[in-house]
XYZ file of N, CA and C in Angstrom:
348
model
N 47.201 -65.170 -22.364
C 47.285 -64.476 -21.106
C 48.405 -63.444 -21.165
N 48.145 -62.299 -20.559
C 49.122 -61.230 -20.455
C 49.545 -61.103 -19.001
N 50.828 -60.986 -18.790
C 51.376 -60.783 -17.456
C 52.150 -59.478 -17.427
N 51.888 -58.686 -16.408
C 52.543 -57.402 -16.232
C 53.169 -57.350 -14.853
N 54.420 -56.945 -14.800
C 55.139 -56.876 -13.536
C 55.766 -55.502 -13.404
N 55.357 -54.772 -12.364
C 55.901 -53.446 -12.104
C 57.082 -53.534 -11.149
N 57.947 -52.551 -11.242
C 59.058 -52.434 -10.315
C 59.469 -50.971 -10.233
N 60.259 -50.649 -9.222
C 60.813 -49.317 -9.092
C 60.188 -48.448 -8.029
N 59.131 -48.918 -7.395
C 58.508 -48.136 -6.347
C 59.370 -48.078 -5.106
N 58.992 -47.190 -4.199
C 59.731 -47.051 -2.963
C 59.375 -45.785 -2.239
N 60.200 -45.442 -1.273
C 60.023 -44.247 -0.457
C 60.935 -43.145 -0.965
N 60.369 -41.970 -1.152
C 61.133 -40.833 -1.642
C 60.639 -39.568 -0.960
N 61.524 -38.612 -0.781
C 61.148 -37.337 -0.176
C 60.445 -36.435 -1.181
N 59.620 -35.524 -0.700
C 59.007 -34.560 -1.615
C 60.066 -33.847 -2.451
N 59.762 -33.690 -3.722
C 60.703 -33.098 -4.654
C 61.634 -34.089 -5.312
N 61.632 -35.319 -4.841
C 62.490 -36.340 -5.392
C 61.926 -36.974 -6.642
N 62.630 -37.993 -7.117
C 62.270 -38.661 -8.361
C 62.312 -40.172 -8.205
N 61.489 -40.842 -8.988
C 61.499 -42.288 -9.113
C 61.195 -42.645 -10.551
N 61.681 -43.795 -10.967
C 61.321 -44.336 -12.267
C 60.703 -45.709 -12.088
N 59.478 -45.857 -12.530
C 58.789 -47.126 -12.493
C 58.950 -47.848 -13.825
N 58.997 -49.168 -13.744
C 59.092 -49.992 -14.939
C 57.965 -51.008 -14.939
N 57.520 -51.373 -16.113
C 56.504 -52.396 -16.271
C 56.916 -53.303 -17.415
N 57.078 -54.580 -17.109
C 57.460 -55.570 -18.100
C 56.249 -56.405 -18.485
N 55.997 -56.505 -19.765
C 54.871 -57.280 -20.285
C 55.371 -58.580 -20.899
N 54.623 -59.645 -20.669
C 54.969 -60.940 -21.232
C 53.695 -61.690 -21.579
N 53.847 -62.916 -22.059
C 52.704 -63.692 -22.482
C 52.250 -63.262 -23.862
N 50.974 -62.942 -23.975
C 50.420 -62.523 -25.255
C 50.874 -61.134 -25.679
N 51.567 -60.437 -24.807
C 52.003 -59.068 -25.098
C 53.206 -59.084 -26.034
N 52.978 -59.544 -27.229
C 54.035 -59.670 -28.228
C 53.906 -58.645 -29.341
N 53.096 -57.646 -29.129
C 52.935 -56.535 -30.043
C 52.994 -55.240 -29.253
N 53.034 -54.143 -29.956
C 53.141 -52.839 -29.309
C 51.766 -52.322 -28.909
N 51.195 -52.991 -27.921
C 49.872 -52.602 -27.454
C 49.933 -51.311 -26.661
N 48.821 -50.578 -26.625
C 48.769 -49.416 -25.735
C 48.999 -49.832 -24.288
N 49.756 -49.040 -23.572
C 50.045 -49.327 -22.176
C 50.006 -48.033 -21.384
N 49.944 -48.177 -20.074
C 49.926 -46.983 -19.261
C 49.909 -47.290 -17.777
N 49.580 -46.250 -17.009
C 49.609 -46.325 -15.560
C 48.383 -45.680 -14.956
N 47.822 -46.337 -13.959
C 46.871 -45.760 -13.040
C 47.483 -45.809 -11.648
N 46.877 -45.076 -10.734
C 47.300 -45.158 -9.348
C 46.080 -45.146 -8.447
N 46.245 -45.740 -7.273
C 45.152 -45.810 -6.335
C 45.674 -45.715 -4.912
N 45.160 -44.746 -4.188
C 45.463 -44.581 -2.778
C 44.301 -45.116 -1.957
N 44.549 -45.558 -0.725
C 43.471 -46.084 0.109
C 42.330 -45.089 0.260
N 41.114 -45.562 0.044
C 39.947 -44.729 0.193
C 39.687 -43.767 -0.947
N 40.481 -43.850 -2.009
C 40.305 -42.949 -3.133
C 40.042 -43.727 -4.414
N 39.463 -43.030 -5.364
C 39.190 -43.635 -6.658
C 40.491 -43.871 -7.419
N 40.471 -44.887 -8.242
C 41.594 -45.118 -9.125
C 41.730 -43.941 -10.090
N 42.939 -43.449 -10.232
C 43.195 -42.241 -10.985
C 44.095 -42.523 -12.177
N 43.702 -42.009 -13.319
C 44.528 -42.119 -14.509
C 45.792 -41.288 -14.351
N 46.923 -41.873 -14.697
C 48.207 -41.197 -14.601
C 48.772 -40.885 -15.980
N 48.932 -41.911 -16.799
C 49.540 -41.721 -18.112
C 49.254 -42.921 -18.991
N 49.288 -42.710 -20.284
C 49.197 -43.804 -21.231
C 50.040 -43.475 -22.450
N 50.434 -44.511 -23.162
C 51.219 -44.345 -24.379
C 50.679 -45.306 -25.419
N 50.474 -44.796 -26.619
C 49.886 -45.592 -27.682
C 50.943 -46.451 -28.350
N 50.485 -47.307 -29.243
C 51.396 -48.163 -29.989
C 52.380 -47.353 -30.822
N 51.949 -46.184 -31.274
C 52.793 -45.337 -32.097
C 53.635 -44.362 -31.288
N 53.487 -44.378 -29.964
C 54.332 -43.560 -29.120
C 53.746 -42.247 -28.655
N 52.485 -41.989 -28.940
C 51.835 -40.788 -28.439
C 51.485 -40.959 -26.966
N 51.756 -39.940 -26.181
C 51.553 -40.029 -24.745
C 50.495 -39.048 -24.258
N 49.838 -39.421 -23.165
C 48.792 -38.620 -22.560
C 48.935 -38.708 -21.051
N 48.555 -37.637 -20.353
C 48.756 -37.556 -18.919
C 47.532 -37.020 -18.211
N 47.369 -37.484 -16.990
C 46.378 -36.880 -16.136
C 46.813 -35.490 -15.698
N 45.831 -34.644 -15.418
C 46.137 -33.258 -15.082
C 47.040 -33.131 -13.856
N 46.900 -34.019 -12.905
C 47.646 -33.902 -11.665
C 49.135 -34.205 -11.819
N 49.523 -34.860 -12.899
C 50.923 -35.233 -13.083
C 51.548 -34.579 -14.303
N 50.770 -33.888 -15.078
C 51.264 -33.269 -16.306
C 52.399 -32.299 -15.994
N 53.477 -32.428 -16.729
C 54.637 -31.588 -16.528
C 55.641 -32.146 -15.545
N 55.263 -33.171 -14.798
C 56.154 -33.789 -13.823
C 56.514 -35.226 -14.166
N 55.587 -35.939 -14.784
C 55.799 -37.343 -15.124
C 55.983 -37.493 -16.628
N 56.759 -38.488 -17.018
C 56.965 -38.799 -18.420
C 56.849 -40.302 -18.634
N 55.992 -40.696 -19.556
C 55.855 -42.103 -19.898
C 56.633 -42.385 -21.177
N 57.244 -43.544 -21.239
C 57.981 -43.955 -22.423
C 57.879 -45.465 -22.566
N 58.289 -45.959 -23.711
C 58.239 -47.403 -23.924
C 59.422 -47.869 -24.738
N 59.778 -49.118 -24.518
C 60.804 -49.803 -25.286
C 60.102 -50.970 -25.961
N 59.771 -50.803 -27.215
C 58.976 -51.803 -27.916
C 59.703 -53.140 -28.051
N 61.009 -53.095 -28.235
C 61.773 -54.324 -28.383
C 61.738 -55.162 -27.118
N 61.602 -54.513 -25.966
C 61.598 -55.213 -24.690
C 60.210 -55.393 -24.101
N 59.196 -54.889 -24.780
C 57.828 -54.923 -24.256
C 57.761 -54.317 -22.857
N 58.363 -53.163 -22.718
C 58.387 -52.490 -21.429
C 57.897 -51.058 -21.560
N 57.322 -50.586 -20.498
C 56.917 -49.194 -20.397
C 57.486 -48.631 -19.101
N 57.798 -47.344 -19.125
C 58.418 -46.688 -17.984
C 57.627 -45.453 -17.601
N 57.734 -45.098 -16.353
C 57.149 -43.858 -15.870
C 58.196 -43.128 -15.049
N 58.736 -42.067 -15.613
C 59.673 -41.217 -14.900
C 58.888 -40.181 -14.118
N 59.053 -40.176 -12.812
C 58.302 -39.298 -11.930
C 59.264 -38.324 -11.269
N 59.089 -37.053 -11.554
C 59.919 -35.998 -10.987
C 59.069 -35.058 -10.140
N 59.735 -34.279 -9.317
C 59.057 -33.304 -8.461
C 57.906 -33.940 -7.696
N 58.181 -35.062 -7.079
C 57.129 -35.819 -6.418
C 56.567 -35.076 -5.210
N 55.279 -35.242 -5.012
C 54.543 -34.609 -3.932
C 53.933 -35.684 -3.039
N 53.648 -35.348 -1.785
C 52.994 -36.332 -0.913
C 51.707 -36.887 -1.496
N 50.968 -36.077 -2.228
C 49.731 -36.541 -2.824
C 49.935 -37.529 -3.968
N 51.178 -37.740 -4.380
C 51.482 -38.779 -5.360
C 51.557 -40.161 -4.728
N 51.509 -40.230 -3.412
C 51.584 -41.505 -2.718
C 50.410 -42.392 -3.115
N 50.710 -43.580 -3.601
C 49.679 -44.499 -4.064
C 50.331 -45.790 -4.526
N 49.494 -46.777 -4.778
C 49.926 -47.956 -5.509
C 49.787 -47.648 -6.987
N 50.862 -47.811 -7.713
C 50.865 -47.530 -9.141
C 50.698 -48.832 -9.909
N 49.713 -48.838 -10.789
C 49.312 -50.030 -11.508
C 49.571 -49.860 -12.993
N 50.279 -50.786 -13.547
C 50.519 -50.802 -14.987
C 49.371 -51.516 -15.686
N 48.999 -51.034 -16.853
C 47.969 -51.719 -17.624
C 48.361 -51.811 -19.088
N 47.744 -52.766 -19.747
C 47.940 -53.003 -21.169
C 46.584 -53.303 -21.782
N 46.363 -52.811 -22.974
C 45.093 -53.004 -23.658
C 45.314 -53.808 -24.921
N 44.583 -54.901 -25.045
C 44.537 -55.656 -26.295
C 43.217 -55.332 -26.972
N 43.278 -54.728 -28.138
C 42.047 -54.362 -28.837
C 41.154 -55.566 -29.067
N 39.834 -55.363 -29.010
C 39.181 -54.056 -29.057
C 39.054 -53.327 -27.733
N 39.375 -53.968 -26.618
C 39.275 -53.232 -25.371
C 39.448 -54.060 -24.118
N 40.234 -55.109 -24.175
C 40.490 -55.928 -22.997
C 41.699 -55.394 -22.242
N 41.490 -55.053 -20.992
C 42.545 -54.500 -20.152
C 43.185 -55.572 -19.284
N 44.492 -55.479 -19.144
C 45.247 -56.323 -18.232
C 46.002 -55.439 -17.269
N 46.141 -55.919 -16.041
C 46.723 -55.114 -14.973
C 47.852 -55.832 -14.282
N 48.844 -55.076 -13.876
C 49.892 -55.602 -13.031
C 49.453 -55.634 -11.584
N 50.334 -56.108 -10.731
C 50.011 -56.243 -9.314
C 50.153 -54.936 -8.550
N 50.846 -53.988 -9.118
C 51.041 -52.697 -8.496
C 52.355 -52.594 -7.757
N 52.861 -51.379 -7.678
C 54.062 -51.087 -6.905
C 53.809 -49.834 -6.075
N 54.205 -49.885 -4.819
C 53.917 -48.805 -3.883
C 54.910 -47.663 -4.052
N 54.375 -46.468 -4.162
C 55.172 -45.247 -4.153
C 54.729 -44.417 -2.957
N 55.665 -44.095 -2.089
C 55.382 -43.284 -0.914
C 56.263 -42.051 -0.936
N 55.638 -40.892 -0.900
C 56.354 -39.617 -0.913
C 56.147 -38.973 0.450
N 57.198 -38.901 1.225
C 57.092 -38.392 2.583
C 58.448 -37.911 3.064
N 58.427 -36.879 3.895
C 59.640 -36.387 4.512
C 59.854 -36.990 5.887
């Protein structure tokens, strides 16, 4: 079993920054691919970012240039640095981990609200 716990969400003004963290435990004892999705009420789940075992990162178009994903392999953690936040970034942010060949595990989510 894989357990993922997100933290770092909260309320921030437009233009502000937040850093989300995701801690993996259980079977997550290797450098599995990890990443973030987000979901706002009434909207489809949206890809935000992912990072491979080797450290290559990918971003959704809506966050490219503003968000940065990183990982600490020794700690089995992944981070999402979010800068220049916009109201449309408001969502529950969900951490995920993939165990090959393709089993996904999800965290419980952390709320990010961008509002003035």
